[in-house]
Amino acid sequence: MQKIILTGDRPTGKLHVGHYAGSLKERVELQNSGEYDKVFIMIADAQALTDNAEHPEKVRENVLEVALDYLACGIDPKKSTIFIQSAVPQLTELTAYYMNLVTVSRVQRNPTVKTEIKMRNFEASIPVGFFVYPISQAADITAFRATAVPVGEDQLPMLEQCKEIVNKFNAVYGETLTEPEIILPSNKACLRLPGLDGKAKMSKSLGNCIYLSDEPDVIKQKIMSMYTDPDHIRVQDPGKVEGNPVFVYLDAFSRPEHFAEFLPEYENLDALKAHYQRGGLGDVKVKKFLNNVMQAELAPIRERRHMWEQRLDDVKQILKQGSATAREAAAATLHDVRAAMQINYFENWHI
Ligand code: TRP
């Protein structure tokens, strides 16, 4: 069996370091590992429209931004197919058939859908398209016969639901669809990067993000005003590292080389943490170090982004070609699905 990756993001804003740590970094490594026969990366504009029906411009304007962020992170159009979801109408047809295999109460139990309904104040008026998006996500994954889906932890319930649909379809119509597995980042600190303000999640609507496209002075200013341990008031006070966003970011991004280069008086992160916990280490010093780490991580990404920003026509071509490749792959699966369901009448009637 071929090893195939399918993953994607909703284009509702530029991508930030939460996306990067939570999945983008992993995707680039998987792409470059040479272990996968195909890699599909999807800009999920149709899914983004399910909760932005009244603001289609917000979605439209961010399609190219997300493409730029992908290319900036090192998604390589020679190795990966980057495409736009709405340019693959086969996904919608698959969704329609899968909808018959899922109950309303099953979707209602999906924890991610539950949280999102609350967050968007949809309780009294859930758009139908939004409600069924877990089913369309199963179509996205299965259309490309994906075996692996690298995403953030919040997408676990979507993968569970997808597997159920695959099993149900195969049980009813015979072995047709491939069951995918989720790939989470191996570094636990990357699973859910907190916001700059210490809130559980980095999110555009909370205004607590560092964007991949932020300029160096903006990154520095954001880091220097980050929330830390509120009880660490004077330098000599003992400080807490658990749940302290500055240390969570260091867990996610710092490497031994960073210490050698920027903070040689500490051997590694454990030594820095021990000093902070003992007392005698000020937040400013730790933040300055984090700033150096983040600048080192983000500089090549920002430079590549600037390079692609000068070549927008090439980016558009990449998306156009990628979408054509994606359509072909999805059409082949749809053909198999129709055959399994025996609704391919005109092929069978031999007329
Ligand atoms: N739900 C994902 C997000 O919110 C985007 C997405 C749509 C996706 N379809 C997918 C991710 C299929 C992985 C696989 O970012």
Coordinates of N, CA and C in Angstrom, one line a residue, residues 27-29 31-32 39-41 67 69-82 304 308 318:
R27 N 5.0 18.5 9.2 CA 4.7 18.2 7.8 C 5.9 18.3 6.9
V28 N 6.7 19.4 7.2 CA 7.9 19.6 6.4 C 8.8 18.4 6.6
E29 N 9.0 18.0 7.8 CA 9.9 16.9 8.1 C 9.4 15.6 7.4
Q31 N 7.5 15.4 4.8 CA 7.7 15.6 3.3 C 9.1 15.3 2.9
N32 N 10.1 15.7 3.7 CA 11.5 15.5 3.4 C 12.0 14.2 3.8
V39 N 2.3 13.5 -1.1 CA 1.9 14.4 0.0 C 0.9 15.4 -0.6
F40 N -0.3 15.5 0.0 CA -1.3 16.5 -0.4 C -1.5 17.5 0.7
I41 N -1.4 18.8 0.4 CA -1.6 19.8 1.4 C -2.8 20.7 0.9
A67 N -1.0 29.9 1.4 CA -0.1 29.3 0.4 C 1.3 29.8 0.6
D69 N 2.5 31.0 3.4 CA 3.0 30.5 4.7 C 3.5 29.1 4.5
Y70 N 2.8 28.3 3.7 CA 3.2 26.9 3.4 C 4.6 26.9 2.8
L71 N 4.7 27.7 1.7 CA 6.0 27.7 1.0 C 7.1 28.2 1.8
A72 N 6.7 29.2 2.7 CA 7.7 29.8 3.6 C 8.3 28.8 4.6
C73 N 7.4 27.9 5.0 CA 7.8 26.9 6.0 C 8.7 25.8 5.4
G74 N 8.6 25.7 4.1 CA 9.4 24.7 3.4 C 8.6 23.6 2.8
I75 N 7.3 23.8 2.7 CA 6.5 22.9 1.8 C 7.0 23.1 0.4
D76 N 7.4 22.0 -0.2 CA 8.1 22.2 -1.5 C 7.2 21.7 -2.6
P77 N 6.8 22.5 -3.5 CA 5.8 22.1 -4.6 C 6.4 21.0 -5.5
K78 N 7.6 20.7 -5.4 CA 8.2 19.6 -6.2 C 7.9 18.3 -5.5
K79 N 7.7 18.4 -4.1 CA 7.5 17.1 -3.4 C 6.1 17.0 -2.9
S80 N 5.4 18.1 -2.8 CA 4.0 18.1 -2.2 C 3.1 18.8 -3.2
T81 N 1.8 18.3 -3.2 CA 0.8 18.9 -4.0 C 0.0 19.8 -3.1
I82 N 0.1 21.1 -3.4 CA -0.7 22.1 -2.6 C -1.9 22.5 -3.5
R304 N 12.1 33.3 3.2 CA 11.4 32.6 2.1 C 10.1 33.2 1.7
W308 N 8.8 34.5 -2.0 CA 7.6 34.1 -2.7 C 6.6 35.2 -2.9
I318 N 1.3 27.3 -9.0 CA 1.5 26.1 -8.1 C 0.1 25.6 -7.7

